Amino acid sequence: MIVLIIFIRKILKKRVYIIGSGFSSLSASCYLAKAGYNVIVLEKNATIGGRARQLLRDGFTFDIGPTWYWMPDVFEKFFADFGKKPSDYYELERLDPAYEVYFGEKDSIIIPGTLDEIYEVFEKEEKGSSKHLKSFLKSAKYNYDVSINDLVYKPGVSPLELVTPVTMGKIFQFFSTIRHEVRKKIKSKKLIQILEFPVLFLGAKPSNTPAFYNFMNYADFGLGTWHPKGGMYKVIEAMTTLATSLGVEFQTNANVEEIVVNDKGEVIGVAVDGKLMESDIVLSGADYHHTETLLPKYLRQYSESYWDKKTFAPSSLLFYVGFDKKLKNVCHHTLFFDTDFDVHAKTIYDVPSWPKEPLFYASFPSITDGSFVPKGKEAATFLIPLAPDLEDTPELREHYFDVIIGRLEKLTGQSVKEHVLFKESFCVNDFVKEYNSYKGNAYGLANILTQTAFLRPKIKSKKVKNLFFTGQLTVPGPGVPPSLISGKIASDLILKTYKDETIV
């Protein structure tokens, strides 16, 4: 009798196929498996992680995707939901200095690892600015607490989600901008650029980003910049280990060719290699636009014109470079703001084109973590933000590599190019090929006012029963911590939708 009951319970478990294995998919898989669902993750590529994969070459290790570990409390909250903590899986180190910003030849500002030291840096650059920074960060911390403890965990179903006594008191911040608030009291161009840079993680210009998003500055200065030993892929491995322990099954090299829907408008499974894999629920963590192309046109919620009118976060040109020596005058995270940000931003958002003088970012993780390189060598990831859907050719990639390496040499006062052992690149065409990314974007939809919360694409399909979405094109938005949250939001909505059905 007991055996029969167990067998029946196993049958009653709802099967969920999750498309893609990025942060949001892994997050959702854990929550759904914990709730008793039979969860199978389908990844089109050979390894788990989505955009957060690894490149291994000649003893060098590179994080292909995200390299910044911000908002550590979000990671802690995720693992705590399963009785775990990040330290059960990986070792974290708070970076000090957090990062360095170059403004000219041998002209840079280093952002330390503690707030008191950051105040000193600001005061040294502009007398009186530390007072204004303290006031700005007080507001930023308040907004962060409101966002993380409440707003970002809303499913984007209704505009009423944003209507609370707290948000009504902050309503003006949704109609002001980060740029306006930053420039009220601080006049130093360098300090302004430092304060405006964190919203780039939201995929929008400071002039278009609501002032309420200054909580990213608290994430930067207040919570600090961290490094998981071994790189960001250690977080993917941790989440995969957790998911597996909860019963999640992973299938790689499993490219979903179709979401199969019956004549009642209900998902009945997905097609992989021409074979129907039956499922009660499908949750897609893949590109939202691409996912809808797996459906007949009449079942798609959003038209091509809808997507074409949206403001997308940038794409990127990335280089993964191995050097035969240790580099000097750079930090683990280094930003090169020696050219005009506004001019570069116009080529991303206003007149899509390749920038003549691009800003760029570089990560040198081997400065902090020797596991990334053979002894005496240096690993570097370079990133130039670009407009999506640009022409992408080997010649253009080579030209921009020469541009940024030449700038790196000049700004930091060292010979670099002759010490390159190898380089690999990743750009618009690769984002399309590897991730089915709409127009080759790297970060999803920009978090501007008209694309916030309930104004983003919906987690639950309005046209297909039992079809759900998660990830950077829906709520809450771009970035690794928001992706973890998106997975929880999607799983919560699924659990709510089927709460009256038997799941054991």
mmCIF file with all atom_site columns, C-alpha atoms in Angstrom, residues 62-157:
data_model
loop_
_atom_site.group_PDB
_atom_site.id
_atom_site.type_symbol
_atom_site.label_atom_id
_atom_site.label_alt_id
_atom_site.label_comp_id
_atom_site.label_asym_id
_atom_site.label_entity_id
_atom_site.label_seq_id
_atom_site.pdbx_PDB_ins_code
_atom_site.Cartn_x
_atom_site.Cartn_y
_atom_site.Cartn_z
_atom_site.occupancy
_atom_site.B_iso_or_equiv
_atom_site.pdbx_formal_charge
_atom_site.auth_seq_id
_atom_site.auth_comp_id
_atom_site.auth_asym_id
_atom_site.auth_atom_id
_atom_site.pdbx_PDB_model_num
ATOM 1  C CA . PHE A 1 62  ? 37.649 33.803 -18.063 1.00 0.00 ? 62  PHE A CA 1
ATOM 2  C CA . ASP A 1 63  ? 34.088 34.567 -17.031 1.00 0.00 ? 63  ASP A CA 1
ATOM 3  C CA . ILE A 1 64  ? 32.431 34.969 -20.431 1.00 0.00 ? 64  ILE A CA 1
ATOM 4  C CA . GLY A 1 65  ? 29.523 36.976 -19.040 1.00 0.00 ? 65  GLY A CA 1
ATOM 5  C CA . PRO A 1 66  ? 29.070 38.836 -15.734 1.00 0.00 ? 66  PRO A CA 1
ATOM 6  C CA . THR A 1 67  ? 32.216 39.786 -13.827 1.00 0.00 ? 67  THR A CA 1
ATOM 7  C CA . TRP A 1 68  ? 30.763 42.052 -11.094 1.00 0.00 ? 68  TRP A CA 1
ATOM 8  C CA . TYR A 1 69  ? 29.415 40.595 -7.837  1.00 0.00 ? 69  TYR A CA 1
ATOM 9  C CA . TRP A 1 70  ? 27.200 43.310 -6.375  1.00 0.00 ? 70  TRP A CA 1
ATOM 10 C CA . MET A 1 71  ? 24.258 43.181 -3.935  1.00 0.00 ? 71  MET A CA 1
ATOM 11 C CA . PRO A 1 72  ? 25.560 40.228 -1.889  1.00 0.00 ? 72  PRO A CA 1
ATOM 12 C CA . ASP A 1 73  ? 22.417 40.297 0.259   1.00 0.00 ? 73  ASP A CA 1
ATOM 13 C CA . VAL A 1 74  ? 20.351 39.076 -2.722  1.00 0.00 ? 74  VAL A CA 1
ATOM 14 C CA . PHE A 1 75  ? 22.580 36.012 -3.067  1.00 0.00 ? 75  PHE A CA 1
ATOM 15 C CA . GLU A 1 76  ? 22.388 35.424 0.693   1.00 0.00 ? 76  GLU A CA 1
ATOM 16 C CA . LYS A 1 77  ? 18.599 35.679 0.605   1.00 0.00 ? 77  LYS A CA 1
ATOM 17 C CA . PHE A 1 78  ? 18.379 33.200 -2.266  1.00 0.00 ? 78  PHE A CA 1
ATOM 18 C CA . PHE A 1 79  ? 20.503 30.531 -0.589  1.00 0.00 ? 79  PHE A CA 1
ATOM 19 C CA . ALA A 1 80  ? 18.822 31.131 2.786   1.00 0.00 ? 80  ALA A CA 1
ATOM 20 C CA . ASP A 1 81  ? 15.503 30.134 1.209   1.00 0.00 ? 81  ASP A CA 1
ATOM 21 C CA . PHE A 1 82  ? 16.987 26.629 1.013   1.00 0.00 ? 82  PHE A CA 1
ATOM 22 C CA . GLY A 1 83  ? 18.688 26.612 4.409   1.00 0.00 ? 83  GLY A CA 1
ATOM 23 C CA . LYS A 1 84  ? 22.051 27.397 2.820   1.00 0.00 ? 84  LYS A CA 1
ATOM 24 C CA . LYS A 1 85  ? 24.474 30.308 2.527   1.00 0.00 ? 85  LYS A CA 1
ATOM 25 C CA . PRO A 1 86  ? 26.950 31.318 -0.185  1.00 0.00 ? 86  PRO A CA 1
ATOM 26 C CA . SER A 1 87  ? 29.900 30.188 1.949   1.00 0.00 ? 87  SER A CA 1
ATOM 27 C CA . ASP A 1 88  ? 28.562 26.636 1.747   1.00 0.00 ? 88  ASP A CA 1
ATOM 28 C CA . TYR A 1 89  ? 29.557 26.715 -1.920  1.00 0.00 ? 89  TYR A CA 1
ATOM 29 C CA . TYR A 1 90  ? 32.131 29.421 -2.617  1.00 0.00 ? 90  TYR A CA 1
ATOM 30 C CA . GLU A 1 91  ? 34.485 31.857 -0.911  1.00 0.00 ? 91  GLU A CA 1
ATOM 31 C CA . LEU A 1 92  ? 33.775 35.597 -1.159  1.00 0.00 ? 92  LEU A CA 1
ATOM 32 C CA . GLU A 1 93  ? 36.283 38.425 -0.870  1.00 0.00 ? 93  GLU A CA 1
ATOM 33 C CA . ARG A 1 94  ? 35.345 42.104 -0.621  1.00 0.00 ? 94  ARG A CA 1
ATOM 34 C CA . LEU A 1 95  ? 37.527 43.991 -3.070  1.00 0.00 ? 95  LEU A CA 1
ATOM 35 C CA . ASP A 1 96  ? 39.619 46.820 -1.678  1.00 0.00 ? 96  ASP A CA 1
ATOM 36 C CA . PRO A 1 97  ? 40.041 48.832 -3.799  1.00 0.00 ? 97  PRO A CA 1
ATOM 37 C CA . ALA A 1 98  ? 36.636 48.198 -5.343  1.00 0.00 ? 98  ALA A CA 1
ATOM 38 C CA . TYR A 1 99  ? 37.616 49.613 -8.726  1.00 0.00 ? 99  TYR A CA 1
ATOM 39 C CA . GLU A 1 100 ? 39.599 52.308 -10.516 1.00 0.00 ? 100 GLU A CA 1
ATOM 40 C CA . VAL A 1 101 ? 38.379 54.923 -13.005 1.00 0.00 ? 101 VAL A CA 1
ATOM 41 C CA . TYR A 1 102 ? 40.729 56.488 -15.568 1.00 0.00 ? 102 TYR A CA 1
ATOM 42 C CA . PHE A 1 103 ? 39.991 59.983 -16.864 1.00 0.00 ? 103 PHE A CA 1
ATOM 43 C CA . GLY A 1 104 ? 43.240 60.685 -18.675 1.00 0.00 ? 104 GLY A CA 1
ATOM 44 C CA . GLU A 1 105 ? 46.888 59.735 -18.962 1.00 0.00 ? 105 GLU A CA 1
ATOM 45 C CA . LYS A 1 106 ? 48.043 58.602 -15.503 1.00 0.00 ? 106 LYS A CA 1
ATOM 46 C CA . ASP A 1 107 ? 44.947 60.389 -14.177 1.00 0.00 ? 107 ASP A CA 1
ATOM 47 C CA . SER A 1 108 ? 42.645 58.103 -12.235 1.00 0.00 ? 108 SER A CA 1
ATOM 48 C CA . ILE A 1 109 ? 40.557 57.850 -9.086  1.00 0.00 ? 109 ILE A CA 1
ATOM 49 C CA . ILE A 1 110 ? 40.629 54.661 -7.061  1.00 0.00 ? 110 ILE A CA 1
ATOM 50 C CA . ILE A 1 111 ? 37.421 53.806 -5.208  1.00 0.00 ? 111 ILE A CA 1
ATOM 51 C CA . PRO A 1 112 ? 38.337 52.195 -1.876  1.00 0.00 ? 112 PRO A CA 1
ATOM 52 C CA . GLY A 1 113 ? 36.507 49.339 -0.191  1.00 0.00 ? 113 GLY A CA 1
ATOM 53 C CA . THR A 1 114 ? 35.005 51.302 2.722   1.00 0.00 ? 114 THR A CA 1
ATOM 54 C CA . LEU A 1 115 ? 32.577 54.232 2.885   1.00 0.00 ? 115 LEU A CA 1
ATOM 55 C CA . ASP A 1 116 ? 34.751 56.387 5.118   1.00 0.00 ? 116 ASP A CA 1
ATOM 56 C CA . GLU A 1 117 ? 37.619 56.124 2.656   1.00 0.00 ? 117 GLU A CA 1
ATOM 57 C CA . ILE A 1 118 ? 35.261 56.895 -0.245  1.00 0.00 ? 118 ILE A CA 1
ATOM 58 C CA . TYR A 1 119 ? 34.146 60.079 1.528   1.00 0.00 ? 119 TYR A CA 1
ATOM 59 C CA . GLU A 1 120 ? 37.819 61.060 1.827   1.00 0.00 ? 120 GLU A CA 1
ATOM 60 C CA . VAL A 1 121 ? 38.376 60.455 -1.896  1.00 0.00 ? 121 VAL A CA 1
ATOM 61 C CA . PHE A 1 122 ? 35.397 62.651 -2.784  1.00 0.00 ? 122 PHE A CA 1
ATOM 62 C CA . GLU A 1 123 ? 36.480 65.404 -0.406  1.00 0.00 ? 123 GLU A CA 1
ATOM 63 C CA . LYS A 1 124 ? 39.975 65.391 -1.856  1.00 0.00 ? 124 LYS A CA 1
ATOM 64 C CA . GLU A 1 125 ? 38.598 65.781 -5.364  1.00 0.00 ? 125 GLU A CA 1
ATOM 65 C CA . GLU A 1 126 ? 35.977 68.437 -4.498  1.00 0.00 ? 126 GLU A CA 1
ATOM 66 C CA . LYS A 1 127 ? 35.804 70.220 -1.176  1.00 0.00 ? 127 LYS A CA 1
ATOM 67 C CA . GLY A 1 128 ? 32.383 69.780 0.435   1.00 0.00 ? 128 GLY A CA 1
ATOM 68 C CA . SER A 1 129 ? 31.353 66.916 -1.856  1.00 0.00 ? 129 SER A CA 1
ATOM 69 C CA . SER A 1 130 ? 31.506 64.285 0.906   1.00 0.00 ? 130 SER A CA 1
ATOM 70 C CA . LYS A 1 131 ? 28.658 66.051 2.725   1.00 0.00 ? 131 LYS A CA 1
ATOM 71 C CA . HIS A 1 132 ? 26.511 65.894 -0.392  1.00 0.00 ? 132 HIS A CA 1
ATOM 72 C CA . LEU A 1 133 ? 27.526 62.280 -1.002  1.00 0.00 ? 133 LEU A CA 1
ATOM 73 C CA . LYS A 1 134 ? 26.401 61.298 2.508   1.00 0.00 ? 134 LYS A CA 1
ATOM 74 C CA . SER A 1 135 ? 22.991 62.875 1.909   1.00 0.00 ? 135 SER A CA 1
ATOM 75 C CA . PHE A 1 136 ? 22.714 61.231 -1.516  1.00 0.00 ? 136 PHE A CA 1
ATOM 76 C CA . LEU A 1 137 ? 23.624 57.810 -0.116  1.00 0.00 ? 137 LEU A CA 1
ATOM 77 C CA . LYS A 1 138 ? 21.162 58.170 2.753   1.00 0.00 ? 138 LYS A CA 1
ATOM 78 C CA . SER A 1 139 ? 18.400 58.497 0.157   1.00 0.00 ? 139 SER A CA 1
ATOM 79 C CA . ALA A 1 140 ? 19.957 55.704 -1.907  1.00 0.00 ? 140 ALA A CA 1
ATOM 80 C CA . LYS A 1 141 ? 20.013 53.318 1.065   1.00 0.00 ? 141 LYS A CA 1
ATOM 81 C CA . TYR A 1 142 ? 16.362 54.061 1.849   1.00 0.00 ? 142 TYR A CA 1
ATOM 82 C CA . ASN A 1 143 ? 15.406 53.368 -1.763  1.00 0.00 ? 143 ASN A CA 1
ATOM 83 C CA . TYR A 1 144 ? 17.499 50.200 -1.748  1.00 0.00 ? 144 TYR A CA 1
ATOM 84 C CA . ASP A 1 145 ? 15.746 48.886 1.352   1.00 0.00 ? 145 ASP A CA 1
ATOM 85 C CA . VAL A 1 146 ? 12.336 49.669 -0.129  1.00 0.00 ? 146 VAL A CA 1
ATOM 86 C CA . SER A 1 147 ? 13.230 48.047 -3.447  1.00 0.00 ? 147 SER A CA 1
ATOM 87 C CA . ILE A 1 148 ? 14.907 44.895 -2.199  1.00 0.00 ? 148 ILE A CA 1
ATOM 88 C CA . ASN A 1 149 ? 12.476 44.227 0.618   1.00 0.00 ? 149 ASN A CA 1
ATOM 89 C CA . ASP A 1 150 ? 9.362  44.865 -1.415  1.00 0.00 ? 150 ASP A CA 1
ATOM 90 C CA . LEU A 1 151 ? 9.139  46.345 -4.904  1.00 0.00 ? 151 LEU A CA 1
ATOM 91 C CA . VAL A 1 152 ? 11.499 44.133 -6.920  1.00 0.00 ? 152 VAL A CA 1
ATOM 92 C CA . TYR A 1 153 ? 9.731  40.971 -5.810  1.00 0.00 ? 153 TYR A CA 1
ATOM 93 C CA . LYS A 1 154 ? 6.439  42.070 -7.407  1.00 0.00 ? 154 LYS A CA 1
ATOM 94 C CA . PRO A 1 155 ? 5.348  40.088 -10.499 1.00 0.00 ? 155 PRO A CA 1
ATOM 95 C CA . GLY A 1 156 ? 4.580  43.121 -12.690 1.00 0.00 ? 156 GLY A CA 1
ATOM 96 C CA . VAL A 1 157 ? 0.913  42.180 -13.004 1.00 0.00 ? 157 VAL A CA 1
#
